[in-house]
mmCIF file of C-alpha atoms and ligand atoms in Angstrom:
data_model
loop_
_atom_site.group_PDB
_atom_site.id
_atom_site.type_symbol
_atom_site.label_atom_id
_atom_site.label_comp_id
_atom_site.label_asym_id
_atom_site.label_seq_id
_atom_site.Cartn_x
_atom_site.Cartn_y
_atom_site.Cartn_z
ATOM 1 C CA MET A 1 -18.779 -18.558 12.639
ATOM 2 C CA THR A 2 -21.414 -17.078 14.924
ATOM 3 C CA GLY A 3 -21.504 -18.230 18.685
ATOM 4 C CA PRO A 4 -22.513 -17.206 22.123
ATOM 5 C CA ALA A 5 -21.994 -13.506 23.019
ATOM 6 C CA VAL A 6 -19.269 -12.706 25.607
ATOM 7 C CA THR A 7 -21.599 -10.922 28.650
ATOM 8 C CA GLY A 8 -21.323 -7.432 28.924
ATOM 9 C CA ALA A 9 -20.428 -7.059 25.312
ATOM 10 C CA PRO A 10 -21.717 -3.891 24.411
ATOM 11 C CA ALA A 11 -25.156 -4.126 22.385
ATOM 12 C CA PRO A 12 -23.959 -7.241 19.913
ATOM 13 C CA ALA A 13 -27.667 -7.361 19.125
ATOM 14 C CA ALA A 14 -27.740 -4.303 17.625
ATOM 15 C CA LEU A 15 -25.746 -5.914 14.646
ATOM 16 C CA PRO A 16 -27.455 -7.003 11.762
ATOM 17 C CA ALA A 17 -27.607 -11.039 11.538
ATOM 18 C CA LEU A 18 -26.337 -10.545 7.468
ATOM 19 C CA MET A 19 -23.993 -8.430 5.618
ATOM 20 C CA ARG A 20 -23.160 -8.013 2.408
ATOM 21 C CA ALA A 21 -19.334 -9.189 1.427
ATOM 22 C CA ALA A 22 -17.618 -9.835 -1.731
ATOM 23 C CA VAL A 23 -16.633 -13.002 -2.276
ATOM 24 C CA TRP A 24 -13.697 -14.545 -4.442
ATOM 25 C CA HIS A 25 -14.573 -17.733 -6.346
ATOM 26 C CA GLY A 26 -10.996 -18.289 -7.607
ATOM 27 C CA PRO A 27 -8.730 -16.669 -10.314
ATOM 28 C CA GLY A 28 -10.346 -15.029 -12.943
ATOM 29 C CA ARG A 29 -13.657 -15.580 -11.748
ATOM 30 C CA PRO A 30 -15.642 -12.375 -11.034
ATOM 31 C CA LEU A 31 -16.183 -11.098 -7.380
ATOM 32 C CA THR A 32 -19.942 -11.927 -6.107
ATOM 33 C CA LEU A 33 -21.939 -9.921 -4.046
ATOM 34 C CA GLU A 34 -23.212 -12.320 -1.510
ATOM 35 C CA HIS A 35 -24.772 -12.417 2.011
ATOM 36 C CA LEU A 36 -22.469 -13.719 4.906
ATOM 37 C CA PRO A 37 -23.390 -13.847 8.623
ATOM 38 C CA VAL A 38 -21.946 -10.562 10.437
ATOM 39 C CA PRO A 39 -18.823 -11.388 12.626
ATOM 40 C CA ARG A 40 -19.579 -11.429 16.371
ATOM 41 C CA VAL A 41 -17.896 -10.438 19.367
ATOM 42 C CA GLU A 42 -17.233 -14.059 20.723
ATOM 43 C CA ARG A 43 -14.318 -13.465 22.886
ATOM 44 C CA PRO A 44 -13.599 -10.934 25.462
ATOM 45 C CA GLU A 45 -10.816 -9.062 23.178
ATOM 46 C CA ASP A 46 -13.032 -8.722 20.007
ATOM 47 C CA VAL A 47 -13.729 -5.440 17.873
ATOM 48 C CA VAL A 48 -16.055 -5.394 15.335
ATOM 49 C CA ILE A 49 -15.572 -2.529 12.776
ATOM 50 C CA ARG A 50 -18.348 -1.304 10.495
ATOM 51 C CA VAL A 51 -16.494 -0.930 7.184
ATOM 52 C CA ARG A 52 -16.525 2.708 5.320
ATOM 53 C CA ALA A 53 -13.172 2.312 3.326
ATOM 54 C CA ALA A 54 -11.177 -0.975 2.089
ATOM 55 C CA MET A 55 -8.663 -1.004 -0.497
ATOM 56 C CA PHE A 56 -8.793 -2.770 -4.121
ATOM 57 C CA GLY A 57 -5.181 -1.946 -4.957
ATOM 58 C CA ALA A 58 -2.769 -3.475 -7.604
ATOM 59 C CA ALA A 59 -2.013 -6.394 -5.208
ATOM 60 C CA LEU A 60 -6.004 -7.616 -4.914
ATOM 61 C CA VAL A 61 -6.180 -7.119 -8.857
ATOM 62 C CA ARG A 62 -3.289 -9.837 -8.827
ATOM 63 C CA ALA A 63 -5.076 -12.040 -6.555
ATOM 64 C CA VAL A 64 -8.337 -12.192 -7.959
ATOM 65 C CA THR A 65 -6.923 -12.452 -11.737
ATOM 66 C CA VAL A 66 -4.395 -15.025 -11.040
ATOM 67 C CA GLY A 67 -4.801 -15.975 -7.313
ATOM 68 C CA HIS A 68 -2.559 -15.707 -4.375
ATOM 69 C CA PRO A 69 -0.417 -18.312 -2.547
ATOM 70 C CA ARG A 70 -2.178 -17.924 0.677
ATOM 71 C CA MET A 71 -5.872 -17.426 -0.113
ATOM 72 C CA THR A 72 -8.140 -20.676 -0.550
ATOM 73 C CA PRO A 73 -11.392 -19.362 -2.780
ATOM 74 C CA PRO A 74 -13.866 -18.867 -1.570
ATOM 75 C CA ALA A 75 -12.656 -16.055 0.513
ATOM 76 C CA VAL A 76 -13.189 -12.288 1.189
ATOM 77 C CA LEU A 77 -10.404 -10.495 0.063
ATOM 78 C CA GLY A 78 -8.895 -7.142 1.172
ATOM 79 C CA THR A 79 -6.563 -6.253 4.428
ATOM 80 C CA LEU A 80 -6.314 -2.479 4.241
ATOM 81 C CA VAL A 81 -9.550 -1.116 5.821
ATOM 82 C CA ALA A 82 -10.760 1.769 8.175
ATOM 83 C CA GLY A 83 -14.474 2.409 9.627
ATOM 84 C CA ARG A 84 -16.040 2.804 12.823
ATOM 85 C CA ILE A 85 -16.262 0.356 15.914
ATOM 86 C CA ALA A 86 -19.323 -1.357 15.924
ATOM 87 C CA ALA A 87 -19.147 -3.856 18.943
ATOM 88 C CA LEU A 88 -16.060 -4.442 21.236
ATOM 89 C CA GLY A 89 -15.382 -7.164 23.801
ATOM 90 C CA PRO A 90 -15.144 -6.188 27.525
ATOM 91 C CA ALA A 91 -11.418 -6.748 27.741
ATOM 92 C CA VAL A 92 -11.420 -4.090 25.034
ATOM 93 C CA ARG A 93 -10.484 -0.897 27.020
ATOM 94 C CA HIS A 94 -8.547 1.735 24.673
ATOM 95 C CA LEU A 95 -11.171 1.922 22.056
ATOM 96 C CA THR A 96 -14.844 2.994 21.881
ATOM 97 C CA LEU A 97 -18.112 2.305 20.137
ATOM 98 C CA GLY A 98 -18.460 4.586 17.004
ATOM 99 C CA GLN A 99 -14.768 5.833 17.115
ATOM 100 C CA SER A 100 -13.281 6.112 13.689
ATOM 101 C CA VAL A 101 -10.452 3.685 13.523
ATOM 102 C CA THR A 102 -7.846 1.876 11.012
ATOM 103 C CA VAL A 103 -5.725 -0.995 11.915
ATOM 104 C CA ASP A 104 -2.147 -2.437 11.001
ATOM 105 C CA PRO A 105 -3.135 -5.251 9.194
ATOM 106 C CA HIS A 106 0.474 -7.145 9.753
ATOM 107 C CA PRO A 107 1.942 -6.421 13.051
ATOM 108 C CA PRO A 108 5.244 -7.994 13.968
ATOM 109 C CA CYS A 109 4.120 -10.849 16.474
ATOM 110 C CA GLY A 110 7.189 -9.755 18.798
ATOM 111 C CA ARG A 111 8.318 -13.593 19.879
ATOM 112 C CA CYS A 112 9.370 -15.233 16.852
ATOM 113 C CA ASP A 113 13.216 -15.434 15.750
ATOM 114 C CA THR A 114 13.225 -12.901 13.144
ATOM 115 C CA CYS A 115 11.210 -10.500 15.574
ATOM 116 C CA ARG A 116 14.236 -11.059 18.165
ATOM 117 C CA HIS A 117 16.959 -11.076 15.923
ATOM 118 C CA GLY A 118 15.313 -9.000 13.078
ATOM 119 C CA PRO A 119 13.953 -7.816 10.694
ATOM 120 C CA ALA A 120 11.108 -7.538 12.668
ATOM 121 C CA ALA A 121 9.412 -6.297 8.824
ATOM 122 C CA LEU A 122 9.909 -10.103 7.754
ATOM 123 C CA CYS A 123 7.611 -11.588 10.838
ATOM 124 C CA THR A 124 5.847 -14.623 9.114
ATOM 125 C CA ALA A 125 2.955 -14.242 11.575
ATOM 126 C CA ARG A 126 -0.227 -13.819 10.331
ATOM 127 C CA ALA A 127 -3.538 -12.332 11.566
ATOM 128 C CA ARG A 128 -6.576 -12.073 9.789
ATOM 129 C CA VAL A 129 -9.028 -9.199 9.443
ATOM 130 C CA GLU A 130 -12.224 -11.664 9.086
ATOM 131 C CA PRO A 131 -13.674 -12.546 7.173
ATOM 132 C CA GLY A 132 -12.150 -10.166 4.494
ATOM 133 C CA ALA A 133 -12.123 -6.015 4.027
ATOM 134 C CA HIS A 134 -14.474 -6.068 1.393
ATOM 135 C CA ALA A 135 -17.670 -6.750 3.687
ATOM 136 C CA GLU A 136 -19.728 -4.393 5.577
ATOM 137 C CA TYR A 137 -18.313 -5.391 9.062
ATOM 138 C CA VAL A 138 -15.201 -6.975 9.684
ATOM 139 C CA ARG A 139 -13.798 -8.550 13.154
ATOM 140 C CA LEU A 140 -10.313 -8.241 14.760
ATOM 141 C CA ARG A 141 -8.715 -10.199 17.322
ATOM 142 C CA PRO A 142 -5.419 -9.648 19.287
ATOM 143 C CA PRO A 143 -2.965 -9.100 18.045
ATOM 144 C CA LEU A 144 -4.726 -6.680 15.613
ATOM 145 C CA THR A 145 -6.905 -5.478 18.324
ATOM 146 C CA ASP A 146 -3.627 -3.865 20.195
ATOM 147 C CA HIS A 147 -2.407 -2.234 16.441
ATOM 148 C CA VAL A 148 -6.293 -0.133 16.301
ATOM 149 C CA VAL A 149 -5.306 3.579 15.680
ATOM 150 C CA ALA A 150 -8.033 6.010 16.170
ATOM 151 C CA VAL A 151 -8.371 8.072 12.987
ATOM 152 C CA PRO A 152 -8.760 11.976 13.801
ATOM 153 C CA THR A 153 -11.286 13.941 12.497
ATOM 154 C CA GLY A 154 -10.485 15.836 9.093
ATOM 155 C CA VAL A 155 -8.569 12.291 8.048
ATOM 156 C CA SER A 156 -11.145 10.567 5.987
ATOM 157 C CA ALA A 157 -11.996 6.837 5.647
ATOM 158 C CA GLY A 158 -10.323 6.494 2.185
ATOM 159 C CA ALA A 159 -6.914 8.338 3.300
ATOM 160 C CA ALA A 160 -7.039 6.409 6.865
ATOM 161 C CA MET A 161 -6.901 2.975 5.032
ATOM 162 C CA LEU A 162 -3.396 4.097 3.240
ATOM 163 C CA THR A 163 -1.934 4.294 6.381
ATOM 164 C CA GLU A 164 -0.229 1.028 5.972
ATOM 165 C CA ILE A 165 1.079 2.149 2.761
ATOM 166 C CA VAL A 166 2.285 5.096 4.127
ATOM 167 C CA ALA A 167 4.249 3.068 6.859
ATOM 168 C CA CYS A 168 6.090 0.842 4.237
ATOM 169 C CA VAL A 169 7.024 4.149 2.009
ATOM 170 C CA LEU A 170 7.957 5.804 5.313
ATOM 171 C CA ASP A 171 10.022 2.777 6.586
ATOM 172 C CA ALA A 172 11.966 2.676 2.820
ATOM 173 C CA THR A 173 12.350 6.469 3.074
ATOM 174 C CA ASP A 174 13.933 6.309 6.325
ATOM 175 C CA THR A 175 16.331 3.155 5.463
ATOM 176 C CA ALA A 176 17.167 4.977 2.407
ATOM 177 C CA GLY A 177 18.558 7.943 4.563
ATOM 178 C CA ILE A 178 16.266 10.489 1.941
ATOM 179 C CA GLY A 179 16.909 13.631 3.493
ATOM 180 C CA PRO A 180 18.121 17.668 2.861
ATOM 181 C CA GLY A 181 19.958 18.740 -0.056
ATOM 182 C CA GLN A 182 19.202 15.331 -1.871
ATOM 183 C CA SER A 183 17.801 14.631 -5.363
ATOM 184 C CA VAL A 184 15.309 11.604 -5.575
ATOM 185 C CA LEU A 185 14.300 9.809 -8.362
ATOM 186 C CA VAL A 186 10.713 7.988 -8.393
ATOM 187 C CA ILE A 187 10.229 5.327 -10.767
ATOM 188 C CA GLY A 188 6.649 5.107 -11.725
ATOM 189 C CA CYS A 189 3.578 7.173 -10.756
ATOM 190 C CA GLY A 190 1.152 4.961 -9.066
ATOM 191 C CA PRO A 191 -0.230 5.814 -5.639
ATOM 192 C CA VAL A 192 2.988 4.194 -3.768
ATOM 193 C CA ALA A 193 5.068 6.403 -5.919
ATOM 194 C CA LEU A 194 3.116 9.737 -5.453
ATOM 195 C CA ILE A 195 3.307 8.581 -1.666
ATOM 196 C CA GLN A 196 7.010 8.377 -2.005
ATOM 197 C CA VAL A 197 7.406 12.005 -3.666
ATOM 198 C CA ARG A 198 5.462 13.666 -0.678
ATOM 199 C CA LEU A 199 7.901 11.634 1.718
ATOM 200 C CA ALA A 200 10.807 12.726 -0.058
ATOM 201 C CA LEU A 201 9.771 16.256 0.350
ATOM 202 C CA LEU A 202 8.718 16.073 3.690
ATOM 203 C CA ARG A 203 12.080 14.681 4.596
ATOM 204 C CA GLY A 204 13.858 18.008 2.978
ATOM 205 C CA ALA A 205 14.947 16.337 -0.267
ATOM 206 C CA GLU A 206 15.632 19.381 -2.656
ATOM 207 C CA ARG A 207 14.829 17.716 -5.600
ATOM 208 C CA VAL A 208 12.554 15.026 -6.471
ATOM 209 C CA LEU A 209 11.755 13.856 -10.136
ATOM 210 C CA CYS A 210 9.005 11.253 -11.005
ATOM 211 C CA THR A 211 9.024 9.061 -14.339
ATOM 212 C CA VAL A 212 5.374 9.394 -16.073
ATOM 213 C CA ASN A 213 4.531 6.791 -18.682
ATOM 214 C CA HIS A 214 0.882 8.043 -18.934
ATOM 215 C CA PRO A 215 -0.119 11.577 -19.620
ATOM 216 C CA ALA A 216 -3.042 10.968 -17.504
ATOM 217 C CA ARG A 217 -0.952 10.949 -14.439
ATOM 218 C CA ARG A 218 1.287 14.110 -14.787
ATOM 219 C CA ALA A 219 -0.742 16.398 -13.132
ATOM 220 C CA ALA A 220 -1.166 14.387 -9.935
ATOM 221 C CA VAL A 221 2.753 14.009 -10.342
ATOM 222 C CA ARG A 222 2.923 17.930 -10.138
ATOM 223 C CA ARG A 223 0.458 18.587 -7.897
ATOM 224 C CA ALA A 224 2.278 16.149 -5.207
ATOM 225 C CA GLY A 225 5.420 18.610 -5.925
ATOM 226 C CA ALA A 226 7.709 16.366 -8.066
ATOM 227 C CA THR A 227 9.369 17.485 -11.606
ATOM 228 C CA VAL A 228 7.770 15.232 -14.534
ATOM 229 C CA VAL A 229 10.310 12.868 -16.679
ATOM 230 C CA ASP A 230 8.268 11.831 -19.360
ATOM 231 C CA VAL A 231 9.413 8.719 -20.167
ATOM 232 C CA ASP A 232 8.412 7.582 -24.132
ATOM 233 C CA ARG A 233 8.114 3.931 -24.490
ATOM 234 C CA ALA A 234 9.055 2.597 -27.950
ATOM 235 C CA ALA A 235 7.636 -0.471 -29.026
ATOM 236 C CA ASP A 236 10.721 -2.476 -30.829
ATOM 237 C CA ALA A 237 14.204 -3.166 -28.603
ATOM 238 C CA GLY A 238 16.115 -0.945 -30.816
ATOM 239 C CA ARG A 239 13.570 2.369 -30.202
ATOM 240 C CA ALA A 240 13.450 1.555 -26.564
ATOM 241 C CA VAL A 241 17.182 1.697 -25.947
ATOM 242 C CA GLU A 242 17.062 5.453 -27.290
ATOM 243 C CA ALA A 243 13.955 6.431 -25.273
ATOM 244 C CA ASP A 244 16.069 4.914 -22.194
ATOM 245 C CA ASP A 245 18.985 7.128 -23.300
ATOM 246 C CA ARG A 246 16.916 10.253 -23.415
ATOM 247 C CA THR A 247 15.206 9.382 -20.289
ATOM 248 C CA ALA A 248 18.733 9.232 -18.919
ATOM 249 C CA GLN A 249 19.758 12.678 -20.546
ATOM 250 C CA ARG A 250 16.774 14.373 -18.869
ATOM 251 C CA VAL A 251 17.557 12.697 -15.608
ATOM 252 C CA ARG A 252 21.330 13.535 -15.498
ATOM 253 C CA ALA A 253 20.207 17.242 -16.709
ATOM 254 C CA LEU A 254 18.108 17.652 -13.868
ATOM 255 C CA THR A 255 20.882 16.604 -11.263
ATOM 256 C CA ASP A 256 23.774 18.585 -12.150
ATOM 257 C CA GLY A 257 24.789 15.904 -14.560
ATOM 258 C CA ARG A 258 25.613 13.390 -11.622
ATOM 259 C CA GLY A 259 22.215 11.651 -11.448
ATOM 260 C CA PRO A 260 19.935 11.390 -8.422
ATOM 261 C CA HIS A 261 21.173 10.347 -4.580
ATOM 262 C CA VAL A 262 18.263 8.106 -4.311
ATOM 263 C CA VAL A 263 16.546 6.287 -6.908
ATOM 264 C CA VAL A 264 13.641 4.224 -5.647
ATOM 265 C CA GLU A 265 11.674 1.779 -8.507
ATOM 266 C CA ALA A 266 8.232 1.815 -7.557
ATOM 267 C CA VAL A 267 6.868 -0.339 -10.415
ATOM 268 C CA GLY A 268 8.283 -4.090 -10.189
ATOM 269 C CA ARG A 269 9.843 -4.814 -13.608
ATOM 270 C CA ALA A 270 13.290 -5.939 -14.410
ATOM 271 C CA GLU A 271 13.660 -2.964 -17.196
ATOM 272 C CA THR A 272 12.958 -0.392 -14.466
ATOM 273 C CA TYR A 273 15.235 -2.263 -12.106
ATOM 274 C CA ARG A 274 17.951 -1.837 -14.560
ATOM 275 C CA GLN A 275 17.123 1.895 -15.140
ATOM 276 C CA ALA A 276 17.213 2.711 -11.420
ATOM 277 C CA LEU A 277 20.822 0.957 -11.105
ATOM 278 C CA ALA A 278 22.400 2.841 -14.245
ATOM 279 C CA LEU A 279 20.620 6.048 -13.299
ATOM 280 C CA VAL A 280 21.817 6.727 -9.636
ATOM 281 C CA ARG A 281 24.828 8.766 -9.134
ATOM 282 C CA PRO A 282 28.063 7.522 -7.857
ATOM 283 C CA GLY A 283 28.011 6.743 -4.118
ATOM 284 C CA GLY A 284 23.870 7.039 -4.284
ATOM 285 C CA THR A 285 21.249 4.282 -3.361
ATOM 286 C CA VAL A 286 19.017 2.478 -4.994
ATOM 287 C CA VAL A 287 15.766 1.277 -3.236
ATOM 288 C CA GLY A 288 14.152 -1.835 -4.626
ATOM 289 C CA PHE A 289 10.136 -0.687 -3.398
ATOM 290 C CA GLY A 290 8.229 -2.328 -6.678
ATOM 291 C CA GLY A 291 7.970 -6.088 -5.920
ATOM 292 C CA CYS A 292 8.482 -8.302 -9.058
ATOM 293 C CA PRO A 293 6.966 -11.746 -9.873
ATOM 294 C CA PRO A 294 9.079 -14.814 -8.492
ATOM 295 C CA GLY A 295 12.295 -15.556 -10.885
ATOM 296 C CA THR A 296 12.700 -12.353 -12.304
ATOM 297 C CA THR A 297 16.198 -11.856 -12.760
ATOM 298 C CA LEU A 298 18.637 -9.046 -14.210
ATOM 299 C CA PRO A 299 22.019 -8.981 -15.493
ATOM 300 C CA VAL A 300 23.550 -6.259 -13.725
ATOM 301 C CA ASP A 301 27.136 -4.615 -14.176
ATOM 302 C CA LEU A 302 29.226 -5.504 -10.932
ATOM 303 C CA ASN A 303 32.111 -3.624 -12.015
ATOM 304 C CA ALA A 304 30.055 -0.446 -11.928
ATOM 305 C CA LEU A 305 28.106 -1.466 -8.981
ATOM 306 C CA HIS A 306 31.715 -2.219 -6.782
ATOM 307 C CA TYR A 307 33.748 0.721 -8.540
ATOM 308 C CA ARG A 308 30.969 3.379 -8.155
ATOM 309 C CA ARG A 309 30.121 2.134 -4.757
ATOM 310 C CA ILE A 310 25.997 1.875 -5.344
ATOM 311 C CA ARG A 311 23.899 0.726 -2.162
ATOM 312 C CA TYR A 312 21.472 -1.604 -2.763
ATOM 313 C CA ILE A 313 18.130 -1.648 -0.647
ATOM 314 C CA GLY A 314 15.279 -4.090 -0.652
ATOM 315 C CA SER A 315 12.597 -2.320 0.894
ATOM 316 C CA TYR A 316 9.483 -4.391 1.818
ATOM 317 C CA HIS A 317 7.042 -3.661 4.849
ATOM 318 C CA TYR A 318 8.033 -2.029 7.803
ATOM 319 C CA GLY A 319 9.376 -2.473 11.275
ATOM 320 C CA PRO A 320 7.719 -2.022 14.757
ATOM 321 C CA GLY A 321 6.574 1.591 15.335
ATOM 322 C CA VAL A 322 6.328 2.730 11.589
ATOM 323 C CA PHE A 323 2.952 2.145 11.356
ATOM 324 C CA ARG A 324 1.973 4.480 14.026
ATOM 325 C CA ALA A 325 4.495 6.985 12.447
ATOM 326 C CA ALA A 326 2.578 6.698 9.486
ATOM 327 C CA ALA A 327 -0.873 7.382 11.083
ATOM 328 C CA ASP A 328 0.591 10.280 13.083
ATOM 329 C CA LEU A 329 1.942 11.895 9.849
ATOM 330 C CA LEU A 330 -1.686 11.753 8.649
ATOM 331 C CA ALA A 331 -3.159 13.328 11.764
ATOM 332 C CA ARG A 332 -0.736 15.991 11.376
ATOM 333 C CA GLY A 333 -2.308 17.076 8.256
ATOM 334 C CA VAL A 334 1.106 17.198 6.543
ATOM 335 C CA LEU A 335 0.038 14.012 3.784
ATOM 336 C CA ASP A 336 -2.905 15.110 2.075
ATOM 337 C CA LEU A 337 -3.704 11.399 0.503
ATOM 338 C CA ASP A 338 -7.703 12.170 -0.452
ATOM 339 C CA PRO A 339 -6.328 13.367 -4.146
ATOM 340 C CA LEU A 340 -5.337 9.702 -4.616
ATOM 341 C CA LEU A 341 -8.780 8.541 -3.973
ATOM 342 C CA THR A 342 -9.773 8.785 -7.558
ATOM 343 C CA HIS A 343 -12.612 5.980 -7.853
ATOM 344 C CA ARG A 344 -15.344 4.634 -5.096
ATOM 345 C CA ILE A 345 -16.648 1.039 -5.541
ATOM 346 C CA PRO A 346 -20.003 0.536 -3.973
ATOM 347 C CA LEU A 347 -20.367 -3.099 -2.899
ATOM 348 C CA ASP A 348 -22.878 -3.635 -5.406
ATOM 349 C CA ARG A 349 -20.785 -3.100 -8.212
ATOM 350 C CA ILE A 350 -17.634 -4.759 -7.036
ATOM 351 C CA GLY A 351 -18.126 -7.240 -10.137
ATOM 352 C CA ASP A 352 -16.675 -3.937 -11.597
ATOM 353 C CA ALA A 353 -13.441 -3.594 -9.161
ATOM 354 C CA VAL A 354 -10.787 -5.222 -11.608
ATOM 355 C CA ARG A 355 -11.890 -3.304 -14.695
ATOM 356 C CA THR A 356 -11.795 -0.017 -12.750
ATOM 357 C CA ALA A 357 -8.505 -0.691 -10.920
ATOM 358 C CA ARG A 358 -7.105 -1.230 -14.347
ATOM 359 C CA LEU A 359 -8.437 2.160 -15.456
ATOM 360 C CA THR A 360 -5.105 4.613 -16.347
ATOM 361 C CA GLU A 361 -6.483 7.408 -14.364
ATOM 362 C CA CYS A 362 -7.722 5.305 -11.473
ATOM 363 C CA LEU A 363 -4.663 5.868 -8.466
ATOM 364 C CA VAL A 364 -6.669 4.092 -5.437
ATOM 365 C CA PRO A 365 -9.802 2.553 -5.992
ATOM 366 C CA VAL A 366 -11.853 2.280 -2.743
ATOM 367 C CA VAL A 367 -14.122 -0.260 -1.850
ATOM 368 C CA GLU A 368 -16.966 1.761 0.137
ATOM 369 C CA PRO A 369 -19.788 -0.815 1.642
ATOM 370 C CA TRP A 370 -20.779 2.077 4.361
ATOM 371 C CA LYS A 371 -20.969 5.693 3.319
ATOM 372 C CA ASP A 372 -21.682 7.840 6.393
HETATM 373 ZN ZN1 ZN B 1 7.500 -12.334 14.789
#
């Protein structure tokens, strides 16, 4: 992993030889804190970042507990990261040592068929934050180094780390055409849903509703600016239908009896997708944002879909330029993400990360290898 330093690279010797990192040893096994070599500047284009914030969200909980199709243990997990530049190769002209930065972890390659003919959001080229974000230092190589963005003063590392998620939601928001005068229902009350509420309001939506099935999330939903639609979940199937009817009545009562112009499903369950299609107004748009497990299916009333002119948009990732647009939103201070950063996980408590991330009151758990 280590190799000869590039001549002229700024002070690689200032980096320690070893660092602490959280290592995943396979599905269901606890993450362990281990010492690994600090990644070095080995090529002129390399950038090494001292990590201040790394995401530990629902996708990582899934990866740790049930595995990930592209991850082979042992591995350091995590892709969303923010920190300060600790070392730079001589070919990197657009960044400076000590600068606070974050990076688009999945930029489109710009060369493959998908990038050339679209949609570039589905480019399958993989770049890696090495060895993974849950470490004291990470190394970036091209093309990632071209997608590093500066984090301005006033934006926390935790908020900057969420730029990728903001970009995903921004892409969904604009693809769905959310705009002035519209009513929007967000199904779900996790961090993605709360960012969706904020972006819909920023785009001028007249009214934003958000379903809440955890009382602990009501305050956060209100603070984001949405009207709370409480969802009562009945255990048995018969009463679940009644509970759905009550939710539908509440939503219609708040949207002139017609339903929302746009419904964003931000949960990732068949049941809530069915609800989204049932609640949207005629001529409206359903955005499928929540990712379901493979093979998840849903019987759909195609007659209603056709005669009610329902538009369905599957939303995943984002196109070129959207990450920078998201970073600009954060830099302009119009999107305060700090209230979402509810739980901090120092590396020496990484063994508790899954349990912490699953707490009802936890919105965004942030792994913090360094604090400064
Ligand atoms: Zn590509």
